[in-house]
Amino acid sequence: MSGEGAAITADTNQHYDLDPDIFGQFLDPLRKYSSALYESDSDTLESAQRNKLRFVARRLGLGGGEQLLDIGCGWGSLILFMAQEYGCHTLGVSPAPRQHEYIAEQATVRGVAQLVHTRVGHFEELDLPTGSVDAVTMLGSIVHMPDLDEVFRRARAVLRRGGRLYVSESCFRNAAARKAFDERAGTEFVRSDIFGWGELRPLSELVTAAEDAGFSIVAVDDLTDQYRRTIEDWIANVDAATDRIDAHQPGLAAKLQHYLEVANAGWGYTTKHYALTCRKAR
């Protein structure tokens, strides 16, 4: 890895290596850290996150027992859910060691330790068998990957013929919005104070990289309004748990709230949130 790549690896870990209890204060009980899917006005954050995971399963065409790879697995919500609900054999990849410890504990508690495995590292650097999985997921992780062509190429290589890739990501609304807002203060705050390195792209760049890698595009879903409501729920939870969050690190609740408010401010105007489903047709 180059010096720049090594810096990206270190910087991107800073947010996800916070104490797991912090995330438990404002996320749903599964600790899913990406957009939910609200099917009614009465849906809670927890029920909406379960709706979203079932939506992902439908997009992937899961019937039960498949081999699934989750890139950027976070706190394990997807791999734990797919193991419990669909009997999938799952592998999660993340560079944050604390997430792996938490996932292993949860897999044991939920009785799916034999179905849930993880590896510490970056997908681009791992040696994974060709044609070994039925489905690949990337929920909010591709923003941290500098080489789109390599990511899509490797995702296609690890899939069996007919396998599907699900990518959901926040994107600049178009190339002009990217040029205008990429270096604004809010964008830089998220990069430097929250996640480290990250790059939002227009949806067109994701589609081009997927097609150039040999994927067929199955579906594109606009989840922008869903993510807006998700973040509103997270903000409310941060506000309610300010004292408990600040007990870990003084001022952290205000930093989290500012980040979430910055993320919510641009929906529709500068940014969108899309789900892209691709198939390895041949």
PDB file of C-alpha atoms in Angstrom:
ATOM      1  CA  MET A   1       0.000   0.000   0.000  1.00  0.00           C
ATOM      2  CA  SER A   2       1.224   3.496  -0.795  1.00  0.00           C
ATOM      3  CA  GLY A   3       1.857   6.104   1.885  1.00  0.00           C
ATOM      4  CA  GLU A   4      -1.397   7.826   0.940  1.00  0.00           C
ATOM      5  CA  GLY A   5      -3.275   4.539   1.167  1.00  0.00           C
ATOM      6  CA  ALA A   6      -1.790   3.810   4.574  1.00  0.00           C
ATOM      7  CA  ALA A   7      -2.967   7.216   5.794  1.00  0.00           C
ATOM      8  CA  ILE A   8      -6.471   6.487   4.495  1.00  0.00           C
ATOM      9  CA  THR A   9      -6.477   3.174   6.390  1.00  0.00           C
ATOM     10  CA  ALA A  10      -5.544   4.850   9.672  1.00  0.00           C
ATOM     11  CA  ASP A  11      -7.826   7.848   9.307  1.00  0.00           C
ATOM     12  CA  THR A  12     -10.925   5.918   8.315  1.00  0.00           C
ATOM     13  CA  ASN A  13     -10.819   3.867  11.514  1.00  0.00           C
ATOM     14  CA  GLN A  14     -11.104   6.814  13.889  1.00  0.00           C
ATOM     15  CA  HIS A  15     -14.914   6.947  14.035  1.00  0.00           C
ATOM     16  CA  TYR A  16     -15.666   3.230  13.940  1.00  0.00           C
ATOM     17  CA  ASP A  17     -13.208   2.402  16.702  1.00  0.00           C
ATOM     18  CA  LEU A  18     -15.137   4.437  19.260  1.00  0.00           C
ATOM     19  CA  ASP A  19     -16.553   2.489  22.209  1.00  0.00           C
ATOM     20  CA  PRO A  20     -19.447   0.304  20.952  1.00  0.00           C
ATOM     21  CA  ASP A  21     -21.663   1.636  23.760  1.00  0.00           C
ATOM     22  CA  ILE A  22     -21.624   5.087  22.120  1.00  0.00           C
ATOM     23  CA  PHE A  23     -23.300   3.708  19.012  1.00  0.00           C
ATOM     24  CA  GLY A  24     -25.752   1.780  21.148  1.00  0.00           C
ATOM     25  CA  GLN A  25     -26.990   5.107  22.526  1.00  0.00           C
ATOM     26  CA  PHE A  26     -28.343   6.443  19.226  1.00  0.00           C
ATOM     27  CA  LEU A  27     -28.617   3.560  16.733  1.00  0.00           C
ATOM     28  CA  ASP A  28     -31.298   0.843  16.739  1.00  0.00           C
ATOM     29  CA  PRO A  29     -30.714  -2.361  18.791  1.00  0.00           C
ATOM     30  CA  LEU A  30     -29.048  -4.015  15.764  1.00  0.00           C
ATOM     31  CA  ARG A  31     -26.682  -1.009  15.560  1.00  0.00           C
ATOM     32  CA  LYS A  32     -27.267  -0.648  11.839  1.00  0.00           C
ATOM     33  CA  TYR A  33     -25.427   2.512  10.765  1.00  0.00           C
ATOM     34  CA  SER A  34     -27.058   3.232   7.396  1.00  0.00           C
ATOM     35  CA  SER A  35     -30.440   4.219   6.005  1.00  0.00           C
ATOM     36  CA  ALA A  36     -33.553   2.529   7.309  1.00  0.00           C
ATOM     37  CA  LEU A  37     -36.743   1.900   5.296  1.00  0.00           C
ATOM     38  CA  TYR A  38     -39.942   3.329   6.788  1.00  0.00           C
ATOM     39  CA  GLU A  39     -43.041   1.623   5.444  1.00  0.00           C
ATOM     40  CA  SER A  40     -45.536   3.607   7.550  1.00  0.00           C
ATOM     41  CA  ASP A  41     -45.705   6.715   9.723  1.00  0.00           C
ATOM     42  CA  SER A  42     -45.829   4.493  12.808  1.00  0.00           C
ATOM     43  CA  ASP A  43     -42.565   2.651  12.090  1.00  0.00           C
ATOM     44  CA  THR A  44     -39.933   2.971  14.786  1.00  0.00           C
ATOM     45  CA  LEU A  45     -36.241   3.189  13.935  1.00  0.00           C
ATOM     46  CA  GLU A  46     -35.863  -0.457  14.941  1.00  0.00           C
ATOM     47  CA  SER A  47     -38.711  -1.725  12.749  1.00  0.00           C
ATOM     48  CA  ALA A  48     -37.558   0.459   9.837  1.00  0.00           C
ATOM     49  CA  GLN A  49     -34.040  -0.961  10.016  1.00  0.00           C
ATOM     50  CA  ARG A  50     -35.432  -4.485   9.911  1.00  0.00           C
ATOM     51  CA  ASN A  51     -37.567  -3.450   6.918  1.00  0.00           C
ATOM     52  CA  LYS A  52     -34.404  -2.265   5.205  1.00  0.00           C
ATOM     53  CA  LEU A  53     -32.545  -5.519   5.801  1.00  0.00           C
ATOM     54  CA  ARG A  54     -35.451  -7.504   4.344  1.00  0.00           C
ATOM     55  CA  PHE A  55     -35.425  -5.114   1.361  1.00  0.00           C
ATOM     56  CA  VAL A  56     -31.724  -5.862   0.834  1.00  0.00           C
ATOM     57  CA  ALA A  57     -32.465  -9.584   1.012  1.00  0.00           C
ATOM     58  CA  ARG A  58     -35.148  -9.190  -1.684  1.00  0.00           C
ATOM     59  CA  ARG A  59     -32.825  -7.210  -3.927  1.00  0.00           C
ATOM     60  CA  LEU A  60     -30.220  -9.959  -3.551  1.00  0.00           C
ATOM     61  CA  GLY A  61     -32.792 -12.682  -4.220  1.00  0.00           C
ATOM     62  CA  LEU A  62     -31.957 -14.560  -1.023  1.00  0.00           C
ATOM     63  CA  GLY A  63     -33.901 -17.744  -0.482  1.00  0.00           C
ATOM     64  CA  GLY A  64     -31.930 -19.183   2.427  1.00  0.00           C
ATOM     65  CA  GLY A  65     -28.503 -20.682   3.023  1.00  0.00           C
ATOM     66  CA  GLU A  66     -26.535 -18.474   0.634  1.00  0.00           C
ATOM     67  CA  GLN A  67     -22.902 -17.432   1.068  1.00  0.00           C
ATOM     68  CA  LEU A  68     -22.832 -13.667   1.683  1.00  0.00           C
ATOM     69  CA  LEU A  69     -19.934 -11.203   1.919  1.00  0.00           C
ATOM     70  CA  ASP A  70     -20.551  -7.833   3.619  1.00  0.00           C
ATOM     71  CA  ILE A  71     -17.832  -5.265   2.905  1.00  0.00           C
ATOM     72  CA  GLY A  72     -17.638  -2.649   5.640  1.00  0.00           C
ATOM     73  CA  CYS A  73     -19.766  -4.742   7.982  1.00  0.00           C
ATOM     74  CA  GLY A  74     -19.946  -2.183  10.779  1.00  0.00           C
ATOM     75  CA  TRP A  75     -21.410  -3.588  13.982  1.00  0.00           C
ATOM     76  CA  GLY A  76     -22.634  -6.668  12.152  1.00  0.00           C
ATOM     77  CA  SER A  77     -26.315  -5.813  11.742  1.00  0.00           C
ATOM     78  CA  LEU A  78     -26.559  -7.230   8.222  1.00  0.00           C
ATOM     79  CA  ILE A  79     -24.529 -10.400   8.671  1.00  0.00           C
ATOM     80  CA  LEU A  80     -26.181 -11.225  11.995  1.00  0.00           C
ATOM     81  CA  PHE A  81     -29.656 -10.590  10.556  1.00  0.00           C
ATOM     82  CA  MET A  82     -29.061 -12.609   7.370  1.00  0.00           C
ATOM     83  CA  ALA A  83     -27.680 -15.489   9.423  1.00  0.00           C
ATOM     84  CA  GLN A  84     -30.640 -15.467  11.816  1.00  0.00           C
ATOM     85  CA  GLU A  85     -33.456 -14.800   9.343  1.00  0.00           C
ATOM     86  CA  TYR A  86     -32.178 -16.609   6.235  1.00  0.00           C
ATOM     87  CA  GLY A  87     -29.582 -19.092   7.473  1.00  0.00           C
ATOM     88  CA  CYS A  88     -26.922 -17.434   5.339  1.00  0.00           C
ATOM     89  CA  HIS A  89     -23.243 -18.191   5.818  1.00  0.00           C
ATOM     90  CA  THR A  90     -21.822 -14.712   6.231  1.00  0.00           C
ATOM     91  CA  LEU A  91     -18.424 -13.056   6.185  1.00  0.00           C
ATOM     92  CA  GLY A  92     -18.014  -9.439   7.293  1.00  0.00           C
ATOM     93  CA  VAL A  93     -14.987  -7.304   6.463  1.00  0.00           C
ATOM     94  CA  SER A  94     -14.014  -4.187   8.424  1.00  0.00           C
ATOM     95  CA  PRO A  95     -10.740  -2.462   9.359  1.00  0.00           C
ATOM     96  CA  ALA A  96     -12.007  -1.594  12.876  1.00  0.00           C
ATOM     97  CA  PRO A  97     -10.990  -4.239  15.463  1.00  0.00           C
ATOM     98  CA  ARG A  98     -13.622  -3.230  18.033  1.00  0.00           C
ATOM     99  CA  GLN A  99     -16.386  -4.085  15.596  1.00  0.00           C
ATOM    100  CA  HIS A 100     -15.144  -7.657  15.224  1.00  0.00           C
ATOM    101  CA  GLU A 101     -15.092  -8.226  18.977  1.00  0.00           C
ATOM    102  CA  TYR A 102     -18.669  -6.970  19.249  1.00  0.00           C
ATOM    103  CA  ILE A 103     -19.891  -9.081  16.302  1.00  0.00           C
ATOM    104  CA  ALA A 104     -18.348 -12.256  17.732  1.00  0.00           C
ATOM    105  CA  GLU A 105     -20.095 -11.651  21.059  1.00  0.00           C
ATOM    106  CA  GLN A 106     -23.439 -11.001  19.367  1.00  0.00           C
ATOM    107  CA  ALA A 107     -23.151 -14.052  17.106  1.00  0.00           C
ATOM    108  CA  THR A 108     -22.698 -16.241  20.176  1.00  0.00           C
ATOM    109  CA  VAL A 109     -25.606 -14.602  22.023  1.00  0.00           C
ATOM    110  CA  ARG A 110     -27.885 -15.018  19.009  1.00  0.00           C
ATOM    111  CA  GLY A 111     -26.871 -18.638  18.406  1.00  0.00           C
ATOM    112  CA  VAL A 112     -25.385 -18.091  14.936  1.00  0.00           C
ATOM    113  CA  ALA A 113     -21.659 -18.214  15.683  1.00  0.00           C
ATOM    114  CA  GLN A 114     -21.248 -21.040  13.185  1.00  0.00           C
ATOM    115  CA  LEU A 115     -22.732 -18.879  10.414  1.00  0.00           C
ATOM    116  CA  VAL A 116     -21.061 -15.529  11.138  1.00  0.00           C
ATOM    117  CA  HIS A 117     -17.391 -14.824  10.531  1.00  0.00           C
ATOM    118  CA  THR A 118     -15.378 -11.643  10.109  1.00  0.00           C
ATOM    119  CA  ARG A 119     -11.974 -10.545   8.881  1.00  0.00           C
ATOM    120  CA  VAL A 120     -10.070  -7.449   9.919  1.00  0.00           C
ATOM    121  CA  GLY A 121      -8.826  -5.447   6.956  1.00  0.00           C
ATOM    122  CA  HIS A 122      -9.747  -3.698   3.744  1.00  0.00           C
ATOM    123  CA  PHE A 123     -11.575  -5.583   0.997  1.00  0.00           C
ATOM    124  CA  GLU A 124      -9.155  -4.327  -1.655  1.00  0.00           C
ATOM    125  CA  GLU A 125      -6.263  -6.027   0.146  1.00  0.00           C
ATOM    126  CA  LEU A 126      -7.827  -9.357   1.188  1.00  0.00           C
ATOM    127  CA  ASP A 127      -7.207 -12.584  -0.690  1.00  0.00           C
ATOM    128  CA  LEU A 128     -10.673 -14.054  -1.219  1.00  0.00           C
ATOM    129  CA  PRO A 129     -11.464 -17.122  -3.367  1.00  0.00           C
ATOM    130  CA  THR A 130     -12.821 -16.434  -6.854  1.00  0.00           C
ATOM    131  CA  GLY A 131     -16.485 -17.319  -7.379  1.00  0.00           C
ATOM    132  CA  SER A 132     -16.978 -18.187  -3.716  1.00  0.00           C
ATOM    133  CA  VAL A 133     -20.094 -16.205  -2.696  1.00  0.00           C
ATOM    134  CA  ASP A 134     -23.670 -15.740  -3.868  1.00  0.00           C
ATOM    135  CA  ALA A 135     -24.055 -12.134  -2.748  1.00  0.00           C
ATOM    136  CA  VAL A 136     -21.920  -9.117  -1.880  1.00  0.00           C
ATOM    137  CA  THR A 137     -23.150  -6.075   0.056  1.00  0.00           C
ATOM    138  CA  MET A 138     -21.652  -2.634   0.629  1.00  0.00           C
ATOM    139  CA  LEU A 139     -23.887  -0.375   2.729  1.00  0.00           C
ATOM    140  CA  GLY A 140     -22.235   3.014   3.118  1.00  0.00           C
ATOM    141  CA  SER A 141     -18.702   1.677   2.754  1.00  0.00           C
ATOM    142  CA  ILE A 142     -17.728   2.440  -0.834  1.00  0.00           C
ATOM    143  CA  VAL A 143     -17.364   6.119   0.103  1.00  0.00           C
ATOM    144  CA  HIS A 144     -14.152   5.104   1.928  1.00  0.00           C
ATOM    145  CA  MET A 145     -12.673   3.243  -1.078  1.00  0.00           C
ATOM    146  CA  PRO A 146     -10.530   5.363  -3.418  1.00  0.00           C
ATOM    147  CA  ASP A 147     -10.424   3.001  -6.443  1.00  0.00           C
ATOM    148  CA  LEU A 148     -13.968   2.295  -7.659  1.00  0.00           C
ATOM    149  CA  ASP A 149     -12.814   0.224 -10.630  1.00  0.00           C
ATOM    150  CA  GLU A 150     -10.799  -2.097  -8.406  1.00  0.00           C
ATOM    151  CA  VAL A 151     -13.619  -2.489  -5.887  1.00  0.00           C
ATOM    152  CA  PHE A 152     -16.219  -3.442  -8.491  1.00  0.00           C
ATOM    153  CA  ARG A 153     -13.758  -5.707 -10.306  1.00  0.00           C
ATOM    154  CA  ARG A 154     -12.917  -7.575  -7.113  1.00  0.00           C
ATOM    155  CA  ALA A 155     -16.579  -7.786  -6.088  1.00  0.00           C
ATOM    156  CA  ARG A 156     -17.451  -9.361  -9.427  1.00  0.00           C
ATOM    157  CA  ALA A 157     -14.541 -11.784  -9.172  1.00  0.00           C
ATOM    158  CA  VAL A 158     -15.595 -13.101  -5.754  1.00  0.00           C
ATOM    159  CA  LEU A 159     -19.204 -13.655  -6.907  1.00  0.00           C
ATOM    160  CA  ARG A 160     -20.488 -16.838  -8.463  1.00  0.00           C
ATOM    161  CA  ARG A 161     -22.178 -16.589 -11.855  1.00  0.00           C
ATOM    162  CA  GLY A 162     -25.642 -15.141 -11.312  1.00  0.00           C
ATOM    163  CA  GLY A 163     -24.611 -13.633  -7.977  1.00  0.00           C
ATOM    164  CA  ARG A 164     -25.703 -10.148  -6.989  1.00  0.00           C
ATOM    165  CA  LEU A 165     -24.030  -7.053  -5.578  1.00  0.00           C
ATOM    166  CA  TYR A 166     -25.951  -4.506  -3.489  1.00  0.00           C
ATOM    167  CA  VAL A 167     -24.364  -1.084  -2.965  1.00  0.00           C
ATOM    168  CA  SER A 168     -26.077   1.744  -1.082  1.00  0.00           C
ATOM    169  CA  GLU A 169     -24.304   5.068  -0.806  1.00  0.00           C
ATOM    170  CA  SER A 170     -24.775   8.785  -0.393  1.00  0.00           C
ATOM    171  CA  CYS A 171     -23.868  10.554  -3.615  1.00  0.00           C
ATOM    172  CA  PHE A 172     -23.527  14.088  -4.891  1.00  0.00           C
ATOM    173  CA  ARG A 173     -26.668  14.954  -6.839  1.00  0.00           C
ATOM    174  CA  ASN A 174     -24.615  15.434 -10.021  1.00  0.00           C
ATOM    175  CA  ALA A 175     -21.092  16.313 -11.148  1.00  0.00           C
ATOM    176  CA  ALA A 176     -21.742  20.039 -10.841  1.00  0.00           C
ATOM    177  CA  ALA A 177     -22.814  19.662  -7.201  1.00  0.00           C
ATOM    178  CA  ARG A 178     -19.675  17.672  -6.509  1.00  0.00           C
ATOM    179  CA  LYS A 179     -17.484  20.415  -7.941  1.00  0.00           C
ATOM    180  CA  ALA A 180     -19.308  23.124  -6.000  1.00  0.00           C
ATOM    181  CA  PHE A 181     -19.525  21.432  -2.613  1.00  0.00           C
ATOM    182  CA  ASP A 182     -16.662  18.922  -2.396  1.00  0.00           C
ATOM    183  CA  GLU A 183     -14.381  21.333  -0.527  1.00  0.00           C
ATOM    184  CA  ARG A 184     -16.999  23.183   1.533  1.00  0.00           C
ATOM    185  CA  ALA A 185     -16.581  23.467   5.303  1.00  0.00           C
ATOM    186  CA  GLY A 186     -19.299  20.914   6.084  1.00  0.00           C
ATOM    187  CA  THR A 187     -17.750  18.305   3.816  1.00  0.00           C
ATOM    188  CA  GLU A 188     -14.312  18.894   5.307  1.00  0.00           C
ATOM    189  CA  PHE A 189     -15.716  18.646   8.850  1.00  0.00           C
ATOM    190  CA  VAL A 190     -17.118  15.187   8.150  1.00  0.00           C
ATOM    191  CA  ARG A 191     -13.804  14.085   6.645  1.00  0.00           C
ATOM    192  CA  SER A 192     -11.413  15.522   9.213  1.00  0.00           C
ATOM    193  CA  ASP A 193     -13.409  15.296  12.442  1.00  0.00           C
ATOM    194  CA  ILE A 194     -15.652  12.270  11.887  1.00  0.00           C
ATOM    195  CA  PHE A 195     -14.642   9.631   9.368  1.00  0.00           C
ATOM    196  CA  GLY A 196     -11.252  10.503   7.999  1.00  0.00           C
ATOM    197  CA  TRP A 197     -10.892   9.942   4.268  1.00  0.00           C
ATOM    198  CA  GLY A 198     -14.064   9.673   2.248  1.00  0.00           C
ATOM    199  CA  GLU A 199     -15.230  10.672  -1.210  1.00  0.00           C
ATOM    200  CA  LEU A 200     -18.814  11.161  -2.301  1.00  0.00           C
ATOM    201  CA  ARG A 201     -19.346  10.666  -6.020  1.00  0.00           C
ATOM    202  CA  PRO A 202     -22.293  11.152  -8.364  1.00  0.00           C
ATOM    203  CA  LEU A 203     -24.360   8.007  -8.961  1.00  0.00           C
ATOM    204  CA  SER A 204     -23.171   8.036 -12.577  1.00  0.00           C
ATOM    205  CA  GLU A 205     -19.631   7.162 -11.439  1.00  0.00           C
ATOM    206  CA  LEU A 206     -20.864   4.127  -9.496  1.00  0.00           C
ATOM    207  CA  VAL A 207     -22.921   2.921 -12.462  1.00  0.00           C
ATOM    208  CA  THR A 208     -20.005   3.395 -14.865  1.00  0.00           C
ATOM    209  CA  ALA A 209     -17.608   1.484 -12.605  1.00  0.00           C
ATOM    210  CA  ALA A 210     -20.128  -1.353 -12.188  1.00  0.00           C
ATOM    211  CA  GLU A 211     -20.745  -1.633 -15.922  1.00  0.00           C
ATOM    212  CA  ASP A 212     -17.035  -1.406 -16.744  1.00  0.00           C
ATOM    213  CA  ALA A 213     -16.428  -4.304 -14.333  1.00  0.00           C
ATOM    214  CA  GLY A 214     -18.929  -6.417 -16.297  1.00  0.00           C
ATOM    215  CA  PHE A 215     -22.009  -6.147 -14.079  1.00  0.00           C
ATOM    216  CA  SER A 216     -25.571  -5.852 -15.339  1.00  0.00           C
ATOM    217  CA  ILE A 217     -27.601  -3.217 -13.482  1.00  0.00           C
ATOM    218  CA  VAL A 218     -30.717  -4.795 -11.950  1.00  0.00           C
ATOM    219  CA  ALA A 219     -32.192  -1.884  -9.992  1.00  0.00           C
ATOM    220  CA  VAL A 220     -31.560   1.664  -8.819  1.00  0.00           C
ATOM    221  CA  ASP A 221     -33.577   2.848  -5.798  1.00  0.00           C
ATOM    222  CA  ASP A 222     -33.733   6.415  -4.482  1.00  0.00           C
ATOM    223  CA  LEU A 223     -33.673   6.195  -0.665  1.00  0.00           C
ATOM    224  CA  THR A 224     -32.967   9.875  -0.004  1.00  0.00           C
ATOM    225  CA  ASP A 225     -36.151  10.565   1.967  1.00  0.00           C
ATOM    226  CA  GLN A 226     -35.638   7.348   3.924  1.00  0.00           C
ATOM    227  CA  TYR A 227     -32.178   8.410   5.018  1.00  0.00           C
ATOM    228  CA  ARG A 228     -33.437  11.856   5.996  1.00  0.00           C
ATOM    229  CA  ARG A 229     -35.964  10.290   8.375  1.00  0.00           C
ATOM    230  CA  THR A 230     -33.342   7.836   9.679  1.00  0.00           C
ATOM    231  CA  ILE A 231     -30.972  10.649  10.588  1.00  0.00           C
ATOM    232  CA  GLU A 232     -33.770  12.597  12.235  1.00  0.00           C
ATOM    233  CA  ASP A 233     -34.300   9.609  14.522  1.00  0.00           C
ATOM    234  CA  TRP A 234     -30.559   9.373  15.222  1.00  0.00           C
ATOM    235  CA  ILE A 235     -30.414  13.086  16.097  1.00  0.00           C
ATOM    236  CA  ALA A 236     -33.323  12.681  18.522  1.00  0.00           C
ATOM    237  CA  ASN A 237     -31.557   9.715  20.141  1.00  0.00           C
ATOM    238  CA  VAL A 238     -28.272  11.622  20.478  1.00  0.00           C
ATOM    239  CA  ASP A 239     -30.133  14.488  22.105  1.00  0.00           C
ATOM    240  CA  ALA A 240     -31.818  12.142  24.566  1.00  0.00           C
ATOM    241  CA  ALA A 241     -28.542  10.392  25.431  1.00  0.00           C
ATOM    242  CA  THR A 242     -26.233  13.428  25.588  1.00  0.00           C
ATOM    243  CA  ASP A 243     -25.066  12.788  29.153  1.00  0.00           C
ATOM    244  CA  ARG A 244     -24.317   9.108  28.526  1.00  0.00           C
ATOM    245  CA  ILE A 245     -22.439   9.864  25.290  1.00  0.00           C
ATOM    246  CA  ASP A 246     -20.432  12.686  26.857  1.00  0.00           C
ATOM    247  CA  ALA A 247     -19.466  10.382  29.717  1.00  0.00           C
ATOM    248  CA  HIS A 248     -17.258   8.600  27.181  1.00  0.00           C
ATOM    249  CA  GLN A 249     -15.779  11.790  25.736  1.00  0.00           C
ATOM    250  CA  PRO A 250     -16.797  15.329  26.743  1.00  0.00           C
ATOM    251  CA  GLY A 251     -18.393  17.191  23.841  1.00  0.00           C
ATOM    252  CA  LEU A 252     -18.847  14.063  21.711  1.00  0.00           C
ATOM    253  CA  ALA A 253     -22.653  14.331  21.616  1.00  0.00           C
ATOM    254  CA  ALA A 254     -22.466  17.840  20.167  1.00  0.00           C
ATOM    255  CA  LYS A 255     -19.933  16.681  17.563  1.00  0.00           C
ATOM    256  CA  LEU A 256     -22.156  13.755  16.557  1.00  0.00           C
ATOM    257  CA  GLN A 257     -25.222  15.974  16.383  1.00  0.00           C
ATOM    258  CA  HIS A 258     -23.386  18.517  14.213  1.00  0.00           C
ATOM    259  CA  TYR A 259     -22.237  15.765  11.852  1.00  0.00           C
ATOM    260  CA  LEU A 260     -25.767  14.364  11.535  1.00  0.00           C
ATOM    261  CA  GLU A 261     -27.246  17.814  10.957  1.00  0.00           C
ATOM    262  CA  VAL A 262     -24.657  18.522   8.228  1.00  0.00           C
ATOM    263  CA  ALA A 263     -25.516  15.198   6.591  1.00  0.00           C
ATOM    264  CA  ASN A 264     -29.250  15.944   6.698  1.00  0.00           C
ATOM    265  CA  ALA A 265     -28.976  19.508   5.398  1.00  0.00           C
ATOM    266  CA  GLY A 266     -28.029  18.646   1.840  1.00  0.00           C
ATOM    267  CA  TRP A 267     -30.516  15.922   0.886  1.00  0.00           C
ATOM    268  CA  GLY A 268     -32.025  16.584  -2.543  1.00  0.00           C
ATOM    269  CA  TYR A 269     -30.091  19.815  -3.018  1.00  0.00           C
ATOM    270  CA  THR A 270     -26.471  18.659  -2.976  1.00  0.00           C
ATOM    271  CA  THR A 271     -26.737  14.972  -2.112  1.00  0.00           C
ATOM    272  CA  LYS A 272     -28.910  11.898  -2.688  1.00  0.00           C
ATOM    273  CA  HIS A 273     -28.866   8.384  -1.285  1.00  0.00           C
ATOM    274  CA  TYR A 274     -29.143   5.502  -3.731  1.00  0.00           C
ATOM    275  CA  ALA A 275     -29.218   1.730  -3.671  1.00  0.00           C
ATOM    276  CA  LEU A 276     -27.635   0.077  -6.706  1.00  0.00           C
ATOM    277  CA  THR A 277     -28.231  -3.630  -7.364  1.00  0.00           C
ATOM    278  CA  CYS A 278     -26.012  -5.411  -9.887  1.00  0.00           C
ATOM    279  CA  ARG A 279     -25.858  -8.965 -11.237  1.00  0.00           C
ATOM    280  CA  LYS A 280     -22.930 -11.028 -12.485  1.00  0.00           C
ATOM    281  CA  ALA A 281     -24.755 -12.228 -15.557  1.00  0.00           C
ATOM    282  CA  ARG A 282     -21.879 -14.146 -17.146  1.00  0.00           C
TER     283      ARG A 282
END
